[in-house]
Short mmCIF file of C-alpha atoms in Angstrom, two decimals:
data_model
loop_
_atom_site.label_atom_id
_atom_site.label_comp_id
_atom_site.label_asym_id
_atom_site.label_seq_id
_atom_site.Cartn_x
_atom_site.Cartn_y
_atom_site.Cartn_z
CA MET A 1 0.21 0.06 0.10
CA THR A 2 1.29 3.38 -0.98
CA MET A 3 0.37 6.97 0.17
CA SER A 4 -1.29 8.96 -2.19
CA ALA A 5 0.94 11.97 -3.51
CA ALA A 6 -1.55 14.45 -2.38
CA ALA A 7 -1.92 13.12 0.96
CA HIS A 8 -0.36 15.95 2.75
CA LEU A 9 -2.29 18.52 1.23
CA THR A 10 -4.99 20.51 3.48
CA ASP A 11 -8.36 20.89 1.92
CA ASP A 12 -7.40 24.69 2.16
CA GLN A 13 -4.29 24.21 -0.13
CA VAL A 14 -6.10 22.16 -2.55
CA GLU A 15 -8.76 25.05 -3.16
CA THR A 16 -5.98 27.45 -3.56
CA LEU A 17 -4.03 25.60 -5.95
CA GLY A 18 -7.38 25.22 -7.98
CA ALA A 19 -7.71 28.72 -7.77
CA GLU A 20 -4.02 29.47 -9.38
CA LEU A 21 -5.18 26.81 -11.86
CA ASP A 22 -8.29 28.62 -12.76
CA ALA A 23 -6.40 31.60 -13.10
CA ILE A 24 -3.99 30.35 -15.87
CA ARG A 25 -7.17 28.78 -17.51
CA ASP A 26 -9.17 32.18 -17.56
CA GLU A 27 -5.75 34.04 -18.83
CA VAL A 28 -5.48 31.62 -21.89
CA LEU A 29 -9.19 32.02 -22.67
CA ALA A 30 -8.99 35.73 -22.84
CA SER A 31 -5.99 35.98 -24.88
CA ARG A 32 -7.01 33.52 -27.60
CA GLY A 33 -6.95 35.11 -30.98
CA GLU A 34 -5.17 35.68 -34.36
CA ARG A 35 -2.01 33.69 -33.61
CA ASP A 36 -3.94 30.76 -32.41
CA ALA A 37 -6.17 30.59 -35.82
CA ARG A 38 -2.99 31.13 -37.73
CA TYR A 39 -1.57 27.92 -36.15
CA ILE A 40 -4.48 25.56 -36.50
CA HIS A 41 -4.92 26.82 -40.28
CA SER A 42 -1.17 26.16 -40.72
CA VAL A 43 -1.47 22.54 -39.30
CA ILE A 44 -4.54 22.05 -41.50
CA ARG A 45 -2.65 23.00 -44.47
CA ALA A 46 0.60 20.96 -43.53
CA GLN A 47 -1.36 17.94 -42.94
CA ARG A 48 -3.72 18.51 -46.17
CA GLY A 49 -0.31 19.04 -48.36
CA LEU A 50 1.13 15.87 -46.73
CA GLU A 51 -1.70 13.83 -47.77
CA VAL A 52 -2.13 14.94 -51.42
CA GLY A 53 1.44 14.79 -51.69
CA GLY A 54 1.94 11.44 -50.28
CA ARG A 55 -1.04 9.90 -52.57
CA ALA A 56 0.17 11.62 -55.50
CA ILE A 57 3.75 10.09 -55.09
CA LEU A 58 1.77 6.71 -54.43
CA MET A 59 0.42 6.87 -57.84
CA PHE A 60 4.06 5.45 -58.75
CA ALA A 61 4.40 3.08 -55.60
CA LYS A 62 5.57 0.16 -57.81
CA PHE A 63 9.01 2.07 -57.56
CA PRO A 64 10.71 1.27 -53.91
CA PRO A 65 11.95 5.22 -53.66
CA ALA A 66 8.36 6.34 -54.35
CA TRP A 67 6.68 3.92 -52.04
CA ILE A 68 8.93 4.81 -48.93
CA ALA A 69 8.45 8.44 -49.78
CA GLY A 70 4.67 8.11 -50.25
CA THR A 71 4.16 5.89 -47.18
CA ALA A 72 6.02 8.11 -45.01
CA ALA A 73 3.97 11.59 -46.00
CA LEU A 74 0.84 9.66 -45.85
CA SER A 75 1.72 8.40 -42.43
CA VAL A 76 2.57 11.67 -41.02
CA ALA A 77 -0.44 13.16 -42.74
CA LYS A 78 -2.73 10.34 -40.52
CA ILE A 79 -0.90 11.12 -37.47
CA LEU A 80 -1.44 15.05 -37.41
CA GLU A 81 -5.27 14.44 -38.55
CA ASN A 82 -5.72 12.13 -35.82
CA MET A 83 -3.64 13.64 -32.95
CA GLU A 84 -3.48 17.56 -33.30
CA LEU A 85 -6.41 18.08 -35.64
CA GLY A 86 -9.21 15.35 -34.98
CA HIS A 87 -8.57 14.79 -31.07
CA ASN A 88 -8.34 18.78 -30.18
CA ILE A 89 -11.13 19.85 -32.74
CA LEU A 90 -13.52 17.11 -31.51
CA HIS A 91 -12.57 18.57 -27.84
CA GLY A 92 -13.95 21.95 -28.90
CA GLN A 93 -10.62 23.69 -28.46
CA TRP A 94 -11.39 25.46 -31.66
CA ASP A 95 -15.02 26.01 -31.34
CA TRP A 96 -14.31 29.73 -30.11
CA MET A 97 -13.18 30.85 -33.91
CA ARG A 98 -16.82 30.12 -35.11
CA ASP A 99 -15.38 28.55 -38.10
CA PRO A 100 -18.20 25.86 -39.16
CA LYS A 101 -15.06 24.03 -41.07
CA ILE A 102 -13.13 23.89 -37.84
CA HIS A 103 -15.63 23.04 -35.40
CA SER A 104 -16.34 20.22 -33.25
CA THR A 105 -19.93 19.76 -34.20
CA THR A 106 -19.04 19.15 -37.98
CA TRP A 107 -15.62 17.71 -37.91
CA GLU A 108 -15.41 13.95 -38.96
CA TRP A 109 -11.82 12.62 -38.69
CA ASP A 110 -9.96 9.87 -40.42
CA HIS A 111 -10.66 7.37 -38.02
CA ALA A 112 -12.79 4.18 -37.83
CA ASP A 113 -14.59 5.52 -34.70
CA PRO A 114 -17.47 7.93 -35.71
CA ALA A 115 -16.73 11.45 -34.25
CA GLU A 116 -20.10 11.51 -32.19
CA PHE A 117 -19.29 8.24 -30.44
CA TRP A 118 -15.92 8.97 -29.67
CA LYS A 119 -16.76 12.63 -28.34
CA ARG A 120 -19.53 10.82 -25.77
CA SER A 121 -17.22 8.36 -24.40
CA HIS A 122 -13.78 10.49 -24.25
CA ASN A 123 -14.67 14.00 -23.74
CA PHE A 124 -17.31 13.14 -21.20
CA GLU A 125 -16.64 9.89 -19.61
CA HIS A 126 -12.82 9.93 -19.49
CA HIS A 127 -12.56 13.49 -18.89
CA THR A 128 -14.98 13.75 -16.09
CA PHE A 129 -14.28 10.72 -14.29
CA THR A 130 -10.52 10.38 -15.18
CA ASN A 131 -8.79 7.22 -13.33
CA ILE A 132 -11.87 6.91 -11.06
CA ARG A 133 -12.19 3.03 -10.93
CA GLY A 134 -15.40 1.57 -12.02
CA LYS A 135 -16.33 4.99 -13.81
CA ASP A 136 -13.43 5.52 -16.14
CA ARG A 137 -13.61 2.98 -18.99
CA ASP A 138 -10.44 4.15 -20.35
CA LEU A 139 -8.55 2.45 -17.51
CA GLY A 140 -7.56 -0.75 -19.24
CA TYR A 141 -10.14 -0.17 -21.99
CA THR A 142 -12.34 -3.02 -20.45
CA VAL A 143 -9.40 -5.48 -21.94
CA PHE A 144 -6.45 -4.69 -19.74
CA ARG A 145 -5.94 -5.32 -15.96
CA ILE A 146 -3.96 -2.10 -15.32
CA THR A 147 -4.67 -1.58 -11.57
CA PRO A 148 -3.94 -4.34 -8.90
CA GLU A 149 -7.34 -3.36 -7.63
CA GLU A 150 -9.08 -5.21 -10.71
CA GLU A 151 -9.32 -8.66 -9.76
CA TRP A 152 -7.17 -10.92 -11.44
CA ARG A 153 -8.56 -13.41 -14.05
CA PRO A 154 -6.56 -16.18 -16.16
CA LYS A 155 -7.56 -14.24 -19.39
CA HIS A 156 -5.15 -11.62 -18.15
CA LEU A 157 -2.29 -13.80 -18.95
CA ILE A 158 -2.57 -13.03 -22.45
CA GLN A 159 -2.83 -9.12 -22.39
CA PRO A 160 0.75 -8.44 -23.31
CA LEU A 161 -0.24 -10.11 -26.69
CA THR A 162 -3.52 -8.59 -26.57
CA ASN A 163 -1.57 -4.98 -26.28
CA VAL A 164 0.25 -5.80 -29.42
CA GLY A 165 -2.56 -6.64 -31.10
CA LEU A 166 -4.49 -3.45 -29.82
CA ALA A 167 -1.53 -1.21 -31.21
CA LEU A 168 -1.97 -2.61 -34.64
CA ILE A 169 -5.66 -2.15 -34.92
CA PHE A 170 -5.83 0.86 -32.58
CA GLU A 171 -8.50 2.45 -34.29
CA TYR A 172 -10.67 -0.25 -34.64
CA GLY A 173 -10.10 -1.09 -30.85
CA ILE A 174 -11.49 2.51 -29.87
CA ALA A 175 -14.56 1.91 -32.24
CA LEU A 176 -15.32 -1.40 -30.54
CA TYR A 177 -14.90 0.21 -27.34
CA ASP A 178 -17.11 3.04 -27.88
CA ILE A 179 -19.71 0.80 -28.70
CA GLU A 180 -19.84 -0.74 -25.31
CA GLN A 181 -19.19 -4.08 -26.10
CA ASP A 182 -18.40 -5.35 -22.53
CA LYS A 183 -21.87 -3.72 -21.51
CA ILE A 184 -23.78 -5.55 -24.22
CA ALA A 185 -22.16 -8.62 -23.04
CA SER A 186 -23.02 -8.13 -19.53
CA GLY A 187 -26.71 -7.40 -20.58
CA GLU A 188 -26.31 -3.71 -19.18
CA LYS A 189 -27.03 -2.52 -22.95
CA SER A 190 -29.55 -4.03 -25.02
CA TRP A 191 -29.00 -5.14 -28.58
CA GLU A 192 -31.72 -2.70 -29.80
CA GLU A 193 -29.89 -0.05 -28.11
CA ALA A 194 -26.82 -1.07 -29.70
CA LYS A 195 -27.72 -1.76 -33.18
CA PRO A 196 -28.02 1.67 -34.45
CA GLN A 197 -24.63 2.37 -33.24
CA ILE A 198 -22.95 -0.86 -34.65
CA LYS A 199 -24.59 0.30 -37.79
CA THR A 200 -23.21 3.64 -38.04
CA THR A 201 -19.88 2.62 -37.12
CA LEU A 202 -19.80 -0.46 -39.58
CA LYS A 203 -20.79 2.46 -42.14
CA LYS A 204 -17.70 4.66 -40.97
CA ILE A 205 -15.33 1.59 -41.22
CA GLY A 206 -16.67 0.73 -44.68
CA LYS A 207 -16.11 4.30 -45.93
CA GLN A 208 -12.63 4.34 -44.47
CA ALA A 209 -11.64 1.03 -46.00
CA ALA A 210 -13.14 2.10 -49.39
CA LYS A 211 -11.15 5.24 -49.37
CA ASP A 212 -7.73 3.77 -48.52
CA TYR A 213 -8.06 -0.09 -49.74
CA VAL A 214 -10.16 0.62 -53.08
CA LEU A 215 -10.30 3.97 -54.49
CA PHE A 216 -6.92 5.14 -54.38
CA PRO A 217 -5.28 1.94 -54.94
CA LEU A 218 -7.45 1.62 -58.02
CA LEU A 219 -6.47 5.20 -59.25
CA SER A 220 -3.17 3.99 -59.33
CA GLY A 221 -3.51 1.80 -62.13
CA PRO A 222 -0.77 -0.85 -62.28
CA ASN A 223 0.39 0.14 -58.91
CA VAL A 224 -2.57 -0.99 -57.09
CA VAL A 225 -0.97 -3.84 -55.01
CA ALA A 226 1.81 -1.30 -53.81
CA ASN A 227 -0.45 1.37 -53.33
CA LEU A 228 -2.84 -0.67 -51.33
CA ALA A 229 0.11 -1.88 -49.13
CA ALA A 230 1.29 1.43 -48.72
CA ASN A 231 -2.33 2.72 -47.42
CA PHE A 232 -2.29 -0.28 -45.11
CA THR A 233 1.30 0.59 -43.61
CA ALA A 234 0.51 4.14 -42.97
CA ASN A 235 -2.53 3.06 -41.07
CA ILE A 236 -0.60 0.45 -38.95
CA VAL A 237 2.11 3.51 -38.49
CA ARG A 238 -0.74 5.78 -37.28
CA ASN A 239 -2.19 3.21 -35.00
CA VAL A 240 0.85 2.35 -33.16
CA TRP A 241 2.09 6.01 -32.66
CA SER A 242 -1.58 6.89 -31.27
CA HIS A 243 -1.40 3.59 -28.96
CA ALA A 244 2.04 4.49 -27.65
CA VAL A 245 1.39 8.30 -27.12
CA ILE A 246 -2.00 7.56 -25.31
CA PHE A 247 -0.80 4.96 -23.28
CA CYS A 248 2.12 6.84 -22.17
CA GLY A 249 -0.22 9.55 -21.06
CA HIS A 250 -2.12 7.41 -18.73
CA PHE A 251 -0.47 4.45 -17.47
CA PRO A 252 3.28 4.82 -16.66
CA ASP A 253 4.38 4.30 -13.20
CA GLY A 254 3.60 7.20 -10.85
CA THR A 255 0.07 7.85 -12.17
CA GLU A 256 -2.86 7.15 -9.75
CA THR A 257 -6.29 5.89 -9.53
CA PHE A 258 -8.97 6.53 -7.25
CA GLU A 259 -12.02 5.05 -5.58
CA GLU A 260 -15.71 6.02 -6.81
CA GLU A 261 -16.56 7.60 -3.46
CA ARG A 262 -13.87 10.26 -4.24
CA LEU A 263 -16.52 12.09 -6.66
CA GLU A 264 -19.01 12.74 -3.89
CA GLY A 265 -18.95 16.36 -3.59
CA GLU A 266 -15.83 16.66 -5.37
CA THR A 267 -14.64 20.28 -5.34
CA ARG A 268 -13.04 22.03 -8.37
CA GLY A 269 -9.60 21.87 -6.89
CA GLN A 270 -10.02 18.23 -5.93
CA TRP A 271 -10.75 17.61 -9.59
CA TYR A 272 -7.71 19.31 -10.53
CA VAL A 273 -5.32 17.46 -8.35
CA ARG A 274 -7.05 13.87 -9.62
CA GLN A 275 -6.11 15.12 -13.11
CA MET A 276 -2.64 16.05 -12.20
CA LEU A 277 -1.98 12.52 -10.17
CA GLY A 278 -3.69 10.47 -12.78
CA SER A 279 -1.59 11.99 -16.20
CA ALA A 280 1.98 11.52 -17.35
CA ASN A 281 3.90 13.78 -19.79
CA LEU A 282 6.46 13.30 -22.61
CA THR A 283 9.60 15.09 -23.07
CA GLY A 284 10.95 16.18 -26.49
CA SER A 285 11.11 18.64 -29.13
CA LYS A 286 8.45 20.79 -30.57
CA THR A 287 8.29 18.32 -33.59
CA MET A 288 7.61 15.49 -30.95
CA HIS A 289 4.94 17.82 -29.37
CA LEU A 290 3.11 18.48 -32.67
CA MET A 291 3.32 14.85 -33.76
CA THR A 292 1.55 13.61 -30.46
CA GLY A 293 -1.29 16.27 -30.97
CA ASN A 294 0.55 18.07 -27.85
CA LEU A 295 -0.81 15.15 -25.71
CA SER A 296 2.95 15.05 -24.84
CA HIS A 297 1.36 17.63 -22.73
CA GLN A 298 -1.30 15.29 -20.96
CA ILE A 299 -1.14 16.61 -17.75
CA GLU A 300 -1.94 20.19 -18.88
CA HIS A 301 -4.49 18.37 -21.50
CA HIS A 302 -6.21 16.90 -18.56
CA LEU A 303 -6.40 20.10 -16.45
CA PHE A 304 -7.60 22.18 -19.33
CA PRO A 305 -8.89 19.72 -22.29
CA ASP A 306 -10.76 22.72 -24.14
CA LEU A 307 -7.95 25.20 -24.40
CA PRO A 308 -6.06 25.47 -27.83
CA SER A 309 -3.54 22.65 -27.76
CA ASN A 310 -0.71 25.20 -29.14
CA ARG A 311 -0.80 26.81 -25.54
CA TYR A 312 0.29 23.68 -23.51
CA ALA A 313 3.68 24.08 -24.00
CA GLU A 314 3.34 27.91 -23.03
CA ILE A 315 1.45 26.83 -19.86
CA ALA A 316 3.44 23.63 -18.76
CA PRO A 317 6.25 25.52 -16.97
CA ARG A 318 4.14 27.18 -14.78
CA VAL A 319 1.82 24.04 -13.96
CA ARG A 320 5.17 22.47 -13.06
CA GLU A 321 6.12 25.29 -10.73
CA ILE A 322 2.68 24.97 -8.80
CA CYS A 323 3.42 21.24 -8.47
CA GLU A 324 6.70 21.60 -7.03
CA ARG A 325 5.41 24.31 -4.90
CA TYR A 326 2.58 22.09 -3.24
CA GLY A 327 4.80 18.92 -3.27
CA LEU A 328 2.94 17.51 -6.16
CA PRO A 329 4.73 15.06 -8.72
CA TYR A 330 4.96 16.22 -12.51
CA ASN A 331 5.04 12.92 -13.95
CA ALA A 332 7.34 13.47 -17.16
CA GLY A 333 9.57 11.71 -19.04
CA PRO A 334 10.93 10.56 -22.81
CA LEU A 335 8.77 8.50 -24.91
CA PRO A 336 11.02 5.18 -24.66
CA LYS A 337 11.22 5.51 -21.17
CA GLN A 338 7.55 6.08 -20.35
CA TYR A 339 6.52 3.49 -23.07
CA ALA A 340 8.99 0.73 -21.13
CA LYS A 341 7.18 1.70 -17.87
CA VAL A 342 3.59 0.84 -19.52
CA TRP A 343 4.90 -2.46 -20.82
CA ARG A 344 6.52 -3.26 -17.46
CA LYS A 345 2.99 -2.52 -15.72
CA ILE A 346 0.84 -4.70 -18.34
CA ILE A 347 3.14 -7.64 -18.19
CA ARG A 348 3.29 -7.64 -14.47
CA LEU A 349 -0.14 -7.28 -13.78
CA ALA A 350 -1.12 -10.10 -16.30
CA PHE A 351 -0.22 -12.09 -13.29
CA PRO A 352 -1.78 -12.32 -9.78
CA GLY A 353 -0.68 -9.61 -7.33
CA GLY A 354 1.30 -6.62 -8.23
CA HIS A 355 0.54 -4.73 -5.15
CA GLU A 356 4.29 -4.60 -4.10
CA ARG A 357 5.02 -2.16 -7.04
CA TYR A 358 1.33 -0.76 -8.13
CA GLY A 359 -0.32 -0.69 -4.69
CA ALA A 360 -3.46 1.01 -4.18
CA ALA A 361 -3.20 4.35 -2.86
CA VAL A 362 -4.04 5.23 0.93
CA GLN A 363 -6.92 7.99 1.01
CA ARG A 364 -6.31 10.60 3.35
CA PRO A 365 -8.36 10.34 6.72
CA LYS A 366 -12.01 11.19 5.94
CA ALA A 367 -11.90 13.70 8.88
CA ARG A 368 -10.03 15.99 6.43
CA VAL A 369 -11.77 14.93 3.24
CA THR A 370 -15.33 14.43 3.91
CA ALA A 371 -16.11 17.25 6.39
CA LEU A 372 -15.49 19.75 3.48
CA THR A 373 -16.27 17.71 0.31
CA ARG A 374 -19.63 16.56 1.46
CA LYS A 375 -21.11 19.96 1.48
CA ARG A 376 -20.29 21.01 -2.01
CA THR A 377 -21.38 19.83 -5.49
CA PRO A 378 -19.19 18.12 -7.88
CA ALA A 379 -16.85 20.28 -9.80
CA ARG A 380 -16.30 17.82 -12.52
CA LEU A 381 -15.43 19.48 -16.29
CA ALA A 382 -16.93 17.63 -19.01
CA ALA A 383 -14.97 19.46 -21.58
#
């Protein structure tokens, strides 16, 4: 058993910390403007240029240099579209521009999962109930034992292999996850409820497959097989990269999970603390941050999911300073190191136990917590 990293904070300190973070958020909201608009438009132009250029080169995919160059350009385009554009636009980060072409209600991403289903499961469920066991279904995506509190079952023995498979088909795994197949299997969700969602998802998967595996390969004429292989490879690259970035932001050593009772009367300051303790960052260059959709700043993203992603790097030093001043960890490291920690956790928790390394956090004495929190309403942010 390990003590929560926030156990030393008093209720007043938590609320003061929350007020400081609110001030940062308000400052960014008030300063959004032309430079932010220029940023998102420049990323869209770059992404579309890479996709058009890559697909044009792949018209000659039978030639190895063209195949390599075209596949690389298409892979980067797909990563940018999913990470920096799709994920962040669907969060509503750019809705303030009131541009109908760059809006969370109109954007449909290059992904097997329909945007409307992803927004519900991710924007609301995950960002509201971050790392609450039994509420945040992203904790293990219903297939992994990612916390020692979860009862071990023999099926968990294969979760290292499951993780390899999920990385390769990550977009389809997310689509299946958002259908809530686990709830269907348990009877919590009826087939009648699920059928319309399944139909919509299959339609989206069909459109994606027709584009990548039929239309563009056929347009390349005699290069059809090489073109198809290039599209397949680009999708695999995008899936593996997305999987690595997302898992590194949520599951490395040091991230905490919480009991459901924590939600009772949770204040805004307590919500902020939960986000910081349940997230982890990746360090690297500006290019690295761009390619992760700025989810390399996962802590900042979980604190402020609706702020423009290009601002996370600016506010990260201030968030780190607040963590240091209040004695809270600021979990950050290079991708190889963080990803190795994720894999170590997945492998260790494939077997019974795991409390020695990943023990449950001891909650603060109830006299300190509930006296304040039960008087207040939840400060959850469904951003």
